[in-house]
Coordinates of C-alpha atoms in Angstrom, one line a residue:
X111 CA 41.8 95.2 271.9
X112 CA 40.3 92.8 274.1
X113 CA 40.2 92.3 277.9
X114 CA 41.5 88.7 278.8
X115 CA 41.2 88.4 283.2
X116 CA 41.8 92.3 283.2
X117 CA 44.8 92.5 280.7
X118 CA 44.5 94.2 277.5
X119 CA 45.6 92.5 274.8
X120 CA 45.4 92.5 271.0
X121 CA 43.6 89.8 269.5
X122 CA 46.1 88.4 268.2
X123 CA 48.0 88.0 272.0
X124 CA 45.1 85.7 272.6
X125 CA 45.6 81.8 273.5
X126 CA 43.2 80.0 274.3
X127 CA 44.3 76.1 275.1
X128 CA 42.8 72.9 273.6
X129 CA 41.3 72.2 277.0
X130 CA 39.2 75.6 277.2
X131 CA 36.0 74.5 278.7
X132 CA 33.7 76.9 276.5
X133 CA 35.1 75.0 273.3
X134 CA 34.6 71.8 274.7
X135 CA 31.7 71.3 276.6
X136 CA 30.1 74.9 276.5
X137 CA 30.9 75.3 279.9
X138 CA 30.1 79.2 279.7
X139 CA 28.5 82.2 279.9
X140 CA 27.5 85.4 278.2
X141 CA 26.0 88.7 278.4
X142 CA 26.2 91.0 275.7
X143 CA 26.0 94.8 276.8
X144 CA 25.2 98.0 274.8
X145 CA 27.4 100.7 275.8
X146 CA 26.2 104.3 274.5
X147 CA 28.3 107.6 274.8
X148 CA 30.6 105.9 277.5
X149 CA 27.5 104.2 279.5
X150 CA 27.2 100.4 280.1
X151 CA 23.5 100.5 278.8
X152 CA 21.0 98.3 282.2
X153 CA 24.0 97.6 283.7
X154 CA 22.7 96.3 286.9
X155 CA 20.6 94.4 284.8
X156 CA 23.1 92.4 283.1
X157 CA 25.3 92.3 286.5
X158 CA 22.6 90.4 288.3
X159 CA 21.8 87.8 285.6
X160 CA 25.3 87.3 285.3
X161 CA 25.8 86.6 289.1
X162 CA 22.9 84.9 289.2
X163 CA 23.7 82.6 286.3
X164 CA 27.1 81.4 287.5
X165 CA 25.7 80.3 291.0
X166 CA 22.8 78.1 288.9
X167 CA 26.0 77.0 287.2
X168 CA 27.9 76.3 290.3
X169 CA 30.6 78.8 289.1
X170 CA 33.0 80.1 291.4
X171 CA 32.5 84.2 291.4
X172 CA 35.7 85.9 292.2
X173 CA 35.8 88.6 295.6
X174 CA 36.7 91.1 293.1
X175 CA 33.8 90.8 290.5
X176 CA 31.9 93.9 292.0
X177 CA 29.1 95.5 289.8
X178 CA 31.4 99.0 289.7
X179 CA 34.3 96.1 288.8
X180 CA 33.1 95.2 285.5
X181 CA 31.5 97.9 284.9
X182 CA 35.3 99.5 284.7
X183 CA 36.4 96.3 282.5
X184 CA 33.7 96.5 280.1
X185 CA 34.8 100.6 279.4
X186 CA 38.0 99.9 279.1
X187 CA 38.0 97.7 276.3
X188 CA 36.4 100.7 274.5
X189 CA 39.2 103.7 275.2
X190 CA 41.6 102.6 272.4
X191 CA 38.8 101.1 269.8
X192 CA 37.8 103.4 267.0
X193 CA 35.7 106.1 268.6
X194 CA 31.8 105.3 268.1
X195 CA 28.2 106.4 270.2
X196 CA 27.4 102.8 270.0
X197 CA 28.9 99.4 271.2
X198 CA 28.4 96.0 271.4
X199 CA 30.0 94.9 274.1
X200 CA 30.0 90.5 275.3
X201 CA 31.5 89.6 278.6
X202 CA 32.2 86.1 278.4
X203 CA 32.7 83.6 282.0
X204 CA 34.0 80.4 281.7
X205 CA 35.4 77.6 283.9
X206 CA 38.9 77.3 284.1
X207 CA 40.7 74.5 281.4
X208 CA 40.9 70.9 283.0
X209 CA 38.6 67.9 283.7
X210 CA 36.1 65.8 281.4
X211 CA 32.6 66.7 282.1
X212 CA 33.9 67.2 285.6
X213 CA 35.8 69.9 286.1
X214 CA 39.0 70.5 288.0
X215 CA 38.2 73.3 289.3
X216 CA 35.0 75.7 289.6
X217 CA 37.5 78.7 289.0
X218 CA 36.4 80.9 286.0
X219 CA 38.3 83.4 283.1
X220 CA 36.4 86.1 281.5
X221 CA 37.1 87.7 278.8
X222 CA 36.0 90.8 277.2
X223 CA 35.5 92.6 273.1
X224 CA 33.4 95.2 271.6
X225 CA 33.1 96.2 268.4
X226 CA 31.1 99.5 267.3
X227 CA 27.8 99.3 266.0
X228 CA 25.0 101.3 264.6
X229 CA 21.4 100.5 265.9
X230 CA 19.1 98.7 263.8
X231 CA 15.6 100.9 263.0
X232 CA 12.8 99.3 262.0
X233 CA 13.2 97.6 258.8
X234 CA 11.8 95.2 257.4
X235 CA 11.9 91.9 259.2
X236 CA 10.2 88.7 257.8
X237 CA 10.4 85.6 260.1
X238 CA 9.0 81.8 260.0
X239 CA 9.4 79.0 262.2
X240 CA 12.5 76.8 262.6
X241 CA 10.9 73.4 263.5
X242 CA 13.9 71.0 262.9
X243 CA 15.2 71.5 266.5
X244 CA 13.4 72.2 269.8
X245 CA 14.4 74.7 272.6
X246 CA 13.5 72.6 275.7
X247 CA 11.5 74.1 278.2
X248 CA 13.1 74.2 281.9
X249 CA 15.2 76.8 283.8
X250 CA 18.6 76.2 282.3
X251 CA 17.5 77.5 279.2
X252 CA 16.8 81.0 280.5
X253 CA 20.4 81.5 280.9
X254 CA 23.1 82.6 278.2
X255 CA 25.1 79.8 277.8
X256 CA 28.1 79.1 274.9
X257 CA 26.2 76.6 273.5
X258 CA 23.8 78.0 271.0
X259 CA 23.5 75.5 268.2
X260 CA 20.1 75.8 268.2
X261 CA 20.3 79.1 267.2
X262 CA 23.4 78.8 264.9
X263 CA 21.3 76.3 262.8
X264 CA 18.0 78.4 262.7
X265 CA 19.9 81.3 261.9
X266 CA 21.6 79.0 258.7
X267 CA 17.8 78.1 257.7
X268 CA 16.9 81.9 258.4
X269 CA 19.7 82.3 255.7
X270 CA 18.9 79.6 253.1
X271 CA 15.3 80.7 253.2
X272 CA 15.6 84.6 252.5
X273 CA 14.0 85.1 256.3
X274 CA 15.5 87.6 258.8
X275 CA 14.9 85.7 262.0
X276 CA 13.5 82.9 262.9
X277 CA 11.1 81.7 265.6
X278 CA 12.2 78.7 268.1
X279 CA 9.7 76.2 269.3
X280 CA 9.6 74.2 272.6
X281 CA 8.9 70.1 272.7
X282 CA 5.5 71.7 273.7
X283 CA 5.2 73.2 270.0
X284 CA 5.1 76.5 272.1
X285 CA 6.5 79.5 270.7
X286 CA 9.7 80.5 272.7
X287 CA 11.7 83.4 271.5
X288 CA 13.6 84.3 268.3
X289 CA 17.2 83.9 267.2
X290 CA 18.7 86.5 269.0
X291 CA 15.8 87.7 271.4
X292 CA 12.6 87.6 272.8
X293 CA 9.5 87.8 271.4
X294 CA 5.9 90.4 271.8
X295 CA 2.4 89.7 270.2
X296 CA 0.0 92.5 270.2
X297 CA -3.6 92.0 270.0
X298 CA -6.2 94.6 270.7
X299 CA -4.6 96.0 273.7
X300 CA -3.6 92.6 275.1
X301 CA 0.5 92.5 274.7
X302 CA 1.9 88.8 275.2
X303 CA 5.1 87.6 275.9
X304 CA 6.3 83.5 276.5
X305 CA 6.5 83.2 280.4
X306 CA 9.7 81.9 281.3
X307 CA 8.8 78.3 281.8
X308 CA 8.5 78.2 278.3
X309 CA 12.9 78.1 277.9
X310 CA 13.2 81.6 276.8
X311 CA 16.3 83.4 277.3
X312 CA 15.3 85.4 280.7
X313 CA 16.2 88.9 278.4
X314 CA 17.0 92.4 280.2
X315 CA 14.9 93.8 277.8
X316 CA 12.4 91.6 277.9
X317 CA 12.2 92.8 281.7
X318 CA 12.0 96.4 280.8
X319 CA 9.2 96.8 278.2
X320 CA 7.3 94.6 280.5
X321 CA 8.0 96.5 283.4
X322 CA 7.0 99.9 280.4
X323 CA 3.4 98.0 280.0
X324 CA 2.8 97.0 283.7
X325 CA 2.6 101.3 284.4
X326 CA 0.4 101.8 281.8
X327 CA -3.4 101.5 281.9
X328 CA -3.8 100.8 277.9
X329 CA -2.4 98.0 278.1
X330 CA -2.4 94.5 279.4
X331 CA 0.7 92.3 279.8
X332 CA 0.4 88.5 279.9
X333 CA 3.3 86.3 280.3
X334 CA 2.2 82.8 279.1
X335 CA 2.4 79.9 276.9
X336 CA 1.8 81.0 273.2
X337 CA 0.3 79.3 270.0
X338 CA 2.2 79.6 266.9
X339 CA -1.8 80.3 265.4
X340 CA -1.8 83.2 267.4
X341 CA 1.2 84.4 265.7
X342 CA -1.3 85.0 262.3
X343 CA -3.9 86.4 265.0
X344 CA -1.8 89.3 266.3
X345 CA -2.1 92.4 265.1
X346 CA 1.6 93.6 265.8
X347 CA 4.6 91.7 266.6
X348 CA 8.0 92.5 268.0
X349 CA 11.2 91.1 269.0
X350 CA 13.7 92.8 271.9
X351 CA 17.4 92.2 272.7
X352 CA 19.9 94.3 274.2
X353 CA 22.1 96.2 271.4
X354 CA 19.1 96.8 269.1
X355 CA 16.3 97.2 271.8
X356 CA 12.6 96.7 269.8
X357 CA 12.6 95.4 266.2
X358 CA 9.3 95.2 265.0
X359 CA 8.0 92.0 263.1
X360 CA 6.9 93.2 259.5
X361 CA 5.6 89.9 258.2
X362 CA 4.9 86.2 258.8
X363 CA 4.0 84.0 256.2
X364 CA 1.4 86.2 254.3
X365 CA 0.4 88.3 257.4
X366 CA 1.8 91.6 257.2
X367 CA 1.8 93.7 260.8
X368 CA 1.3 97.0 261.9
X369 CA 3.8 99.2 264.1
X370 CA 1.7 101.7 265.8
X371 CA 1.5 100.3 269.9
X372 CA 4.9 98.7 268.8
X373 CA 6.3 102.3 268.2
X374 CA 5.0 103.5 271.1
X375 CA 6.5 101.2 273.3
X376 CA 9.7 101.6 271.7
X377 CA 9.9 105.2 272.1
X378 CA 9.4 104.9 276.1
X379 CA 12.0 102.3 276.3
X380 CA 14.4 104.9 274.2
X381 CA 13.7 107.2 276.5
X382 CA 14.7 104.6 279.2
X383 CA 18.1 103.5 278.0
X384 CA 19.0 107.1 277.6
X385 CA 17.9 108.4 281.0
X386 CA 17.8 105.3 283.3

């Protein structure tokens, strides 16, 4: 079941016209929610990027789209799926069908699915860089858009070349996140993370494990422009998204990485999504 402008419907109910804006211009949005044991996992999290995303994009936000609001939407796409801890849950806001690149109206639908999930643990995850494409720097690419061909191709080369993620550049050669999420380095007790300007996706997790490091003394938390020689440098590496929260980085190239700070972190931030 899915929730289509706060109907539930089957999949198969759902029409979307030729003239939907998200398939023809990517005139969308998306945040993609974890909901464990009944919980919308950082949900004021995800409701404040949201809002904040659709006035950037000059999106019209209903009266009605309160944080308790979707909150209520997002659990009741759950009640009649097949009963799991885990979901992955994407709310997706779009611009109402009409216009060319100018719209007829700044009116939006949102629609709603899940689907259960189990949580990835730390296996092994190999990455390289996807340098065919770059992931422009500036502030519209911190928001979830529609279009993510960028990350659709890297994700084919991740494929063809026996990879599990891939690393996106910026037209600065800078490192800028991975496929589906942001990116740590670890060195010596120095943690680094791409600064925003850098294009990367402005992730709710991203937020929380720095918000983890900033309270504690061992460690020092740098958001900044980083070198793709670093990368071989680093002692640990790690990526973070919402559904799977830390992944940790096993190998690049011929550098193989540790876990232990990586663990560490990832065990406060469990301890985060379950109690916060």
């Amino acid at each position: 079941m899915i929730n289509f402008n706060g109907k539930i419907i089957s999949v198969q109910e759902l029409q979307l016209s030729k003239d939907n804006r998200a398939f023809k211009y990517g005139d969308g949005i998306f945040e993609t929610v974890r909901v464990l044991n009944s919980k919308v996992v950082f949900i004021e999290d995800h409701y404040f990027r949201l809002m904040a995303s659709m006035r950037m994009l000059r999106m019209k936000i209903p009266m009605n789209f309160t944080l308790e609001f979707l909150q209520a939407e997002i659990l009741r796409v759950i009640e009649d799926l097949t009963k799991s801890e885990n979901y992955r849950v994407r709310l997706t806001v779009y611009r109402k069908d009409g216009g060319l690149y100018n719209p007829l109206s700044n009116e939006i639908d949102y629609l709603i699915d899940a689907i259960p999930f189990s949580p990835k643990e730390n296996e092994i995850c190999k990455i390289d860089l996807y340098k065919d494409f770059y992931n422009y720097s500036g502030l519209l690419s911190t928001i979830k858009t529609t279009n993510r061909m960028l990350n659709t191709l890297a994700a084919i080369f991740a494929d063809e070349n026996d990879l599990d993620n891939c690393l996106l550049l910026n037209e600065r050669k800078g490192v800028v996140e991975a496929i589906n999420g942001n990116l740590f380095i670890i060195k010596g007790s120095i943690i680094k993370t791409p600064a925003l300007t850098e294009g990367c996706i402005k992730g709710i997790i991203r937020k929380k494990v720095i918000d983890i490091l900033e309270k504690n003394s061992n460690y020092s938390i740098e958001e900044t422009i980083i070198s793709p020689f670093e990368l071989q440098k680093a002692d640990e590496i790690f990526i973070t998204n919402a559904i799977n929260g830390i992944q940790s980085v096993t190998s690049y190239r011929k550098k193989v990485f540790t876990r232990k700070i990586t663990n560490k972190i990832k065990s406060s931030l469990d301890l985060l999504i379950i109690t916060g």
